C-alpha cells in the first residue's frame, strides 16, 4: 500500500509528507490553488507540490500582479472621481 503523499518530495528535506495549503497571506485562497502550494510536515518548508521546487518566483509574480491590478483599480477610481468632479 502506498502511504506517500500525492505531492512532489520536499526540496529541503526530501520527505513526501506535504499538506496542501488552503490559504496564504500572499495569495489568499486562490494563490495556493494556482501554484499547488504545499507545506512540508517535516521541516515546514513551503513549495510547489507539482514541481517540487520553491514557489518564491510565482509568489513574487502573483503578489506584484495583484499589487498592479489593485493600483490600477485605485488609480482608475481616482481618475473617474476627478473626471466627474470637473464637469
Ligand atoms: Zn521538508
mmCIF file of C-alpha atoms and ligand atoms in Angstrom:
data_model
loop_
_atom_site.group_PDB
_atom_site.id
_atom_site.type_symbol
_atom_site.label_atom_id
_atom_site.label_comp_id
_atom_site.label_asym_id
_atom_site.label_seq_id
_atom_site.Cartn_x
_atom_site.Cartn_y
_atom_site.Cartn_z
ATOM 1 C CA UNK A 1 0.000 0.000 0.000
ATOM 2 C CA UNK A 2 1.241 3.464 -0.901
ATOM 3 C CA UNK A 3 1.283 5.853 2.017
ATOM 4 C CA UNK A 4 3.229 8.551 0.221
ATOM 5 C CA UNK A 5 1.889 11.981 -0.377
ATOM 6 C CA UNK A 6 0.452 12.836 -3.771
ATOM 7 C CA UNK A 7 2.877 15.746 -3.985
ATOM 8 C CA UNK A 8 6.498 16.019 -5.054
ATOM 9 C CA UNK A 9 9.124 15.492 -2.332
ATOM 10 C CA UNK A 10 10.240 18.450 -0.257
ATOM 11 C CA UNK A 11 13.173 20.377 -1.830
ATOM 12 C CA UNK A 12 14.641 20.923 1.629
ATOM 13 C CA UNK A 13 14.467 17.522 3.382
ATOM 14 C CA UNK A 14 13.303 15.130 0.648
ATOM 15 C CA UNK A 15 10.237 13.892 2.558
ATOM 16 C CA UNK A 16 6.861 13.404 0.873
ATOM 17 C CA UNK A 17 4.698 14.448 3.769
ATOM 18 C CA UNK A 18 3.434 17.715 2.346
ATOM 19 C CA UNK A 19 -0.009 19.095 3.014
ATOM 20 C CA UNK A 20 -1.820 21.456 0.708
ATOM 21 C CA UNK A 21 -2.366 24.951 1.997
ATOM 22 C CA UNK A 22 -5.853 26.382 1.609
ATOM 23 C CA UNK A 23 -4.943 29.938 2.459
ATOM 24 C CA UNK A 24 -1.781 32.036 2.406
ATOM 25 C CA UNK A 25 -1.022 35.646 3.298
ATOM 26 C CA UNK A 26 0.277 36.377 -0.201
ATOM 27 C CA UNK A 27 -2.339 34.669 -2.364
ATOM 28 C CA UNK A 28 -5.469 34.402 -0.242
ATOM 29 C CA UNK A 29 -7.466 31.312 -1.197
ATOM 30 C CA UNK A 30 -6.714 31.451 -4.936
ATOM 31 C CA UNK A 31 -2.907 31.751 -4.977
ATOM 32 C CA UNK A 32 -2.021 28.411 -3.334
ATOM 33 C CA UNK A 33 -4.511 26.640 -5.602
ATOM 34 C CA UNK A 34 -2.947 28.149 -8.735
ATOM 35 C CA UNK A 35 0.582 27.046 -7.835
ATOM 36 C CA UNK A 36 -0.146 23.782 -5.947
ATOM 37 C CA UNK A 37 1.388 25.418 -2.907
ATOM 38 C CA UNK A 38 2.088 22.800 -0.226
ATOM 39 C CA UNK A 39 3.831 22.781 3.137
ATOM 40 C CA UNK A 40 6.215 20.046 4.282
ATOM 41 C CA UNK A 41 5.036 18.458 7.530
ATOM 42 C CA UNK A 42 8.598 17.558 8.428
ATOM 43 C CA UNK A 43 10.508 20.846 8.086
ATOM 44 C CA UNK A 44 7.667 23.324 7.393
ATOM 45 C CA UNK A 45 9.115 24.351 4.035
ATOM 46 C CA UNK A 46 6.529 25.684 1.619
ATOM 47 C CA UNK A 47 6.963 24.752 -2.038
ATOM 48 C CA UNK A 48 5.282 23.800 -5.302
ATOM 49 C CA UNK A 49 3.804 20.310 -4.857
ATOM 50 C CA UNK A 50 3.737 19.726 -8.589
ATOM 51 C CA UNK A 51 7.342 20.565 -9.495
ATOM 52 C CA UNK A 52 8.984 20.031 -6.097
ATOM 53 C CA UNK A 53 10.620 23.425 -6.383
ATOM 54 C CA UNK A 54 10.278 26.659 -4.492
ATOM 55 C CA UNK A 55 7.250 28.783 -5.280
ATOM 56 C CA UNK A 56 9.071 32.003 -4.463
ATOM 57 C CA UNK A 57 9.167 33.334 -8.040
ATOM 58 C CA UNK A 58 5.480 32.533 -8.544
ATOM 59 C CA UNK A 59 4.633 34.254 -5.272
ATOM 60 C CA UNK A 60 6.532 37.396 -6.260
ATOM 61 C CA UNK A 61 4.838 37.486 -9.675
ATOM 62 C CA UNK A 62 1.425 36.819 -8.149
ATOM 63 C CA UNK A 63 1.982 39.428 -5.462
ATOM 64 C CA UNK A 64 3.287 42.015 -7.949
ATOM 65 C CA UNK A 65 0.406 41.352 -10.364
ATOM 66 C CA UNK A 66 -2.115 41.723 -7.553
ATOM 67 C CA UNK A 67 -0.449 44.946 -6.482
ATOM 68 C CA UNK A 68 -0.501 46.360 -10.012
ATOM 69 C CA UNK A 69 -4.164 45.405 -10.507
ATOM 70 C CA UNK A 70 -5.106 46.969 -7.167
ATOM 71 C CA UNK A 71 -3.059 50.057 -8.020
ATOM 72 C CA UNK A 72 -4.731 50.415 -11.428
ATOM 73 C CA UNK A 73 -8.179 49.926 -9.908
ATOM 74 C CA UNK A 74 -7.486 52.614 -7.315
ATOM 75 C CA UNK A 75 -5.925 54.892 -9.930
ATOM 76 C CA UNK A 76 -8.872 54.409 -12.280
ATOM 77 C CA UNK A 77 -11.276 55.182 -9.458
ATOM 78 C CA UNK A 78 -9.382 58.341 -8.563
ATOM 79 C CA UNK A 79 -9.298 59.401 -12.189
ATOM 80 C CA UNK A 80 -13.034 58.789 -12.571
ATOM 81 C CA UNK A 81 -13.806 60.829 -9.460
ATOM 82 C CA UNK A 82 -11.547 63.608 -10.719
ATOM 83 C CA UNK A 83 -13.197 63.475 -14.145
ATOM 84 C CA UNK A 84 -16.739 63.561 -12.758
ATOM 85 C CA UNK A 85 -15.946 66.426 -10.398
ATOM 86 C CA UNK A 86 -14.617 68.562 -13.224
ATOM 87 C CA UNK A 87 -17.614 68.555 -15.497
HETATM 88 ZN ZN1 LIG B 1 10.756 19.176 4.247
#
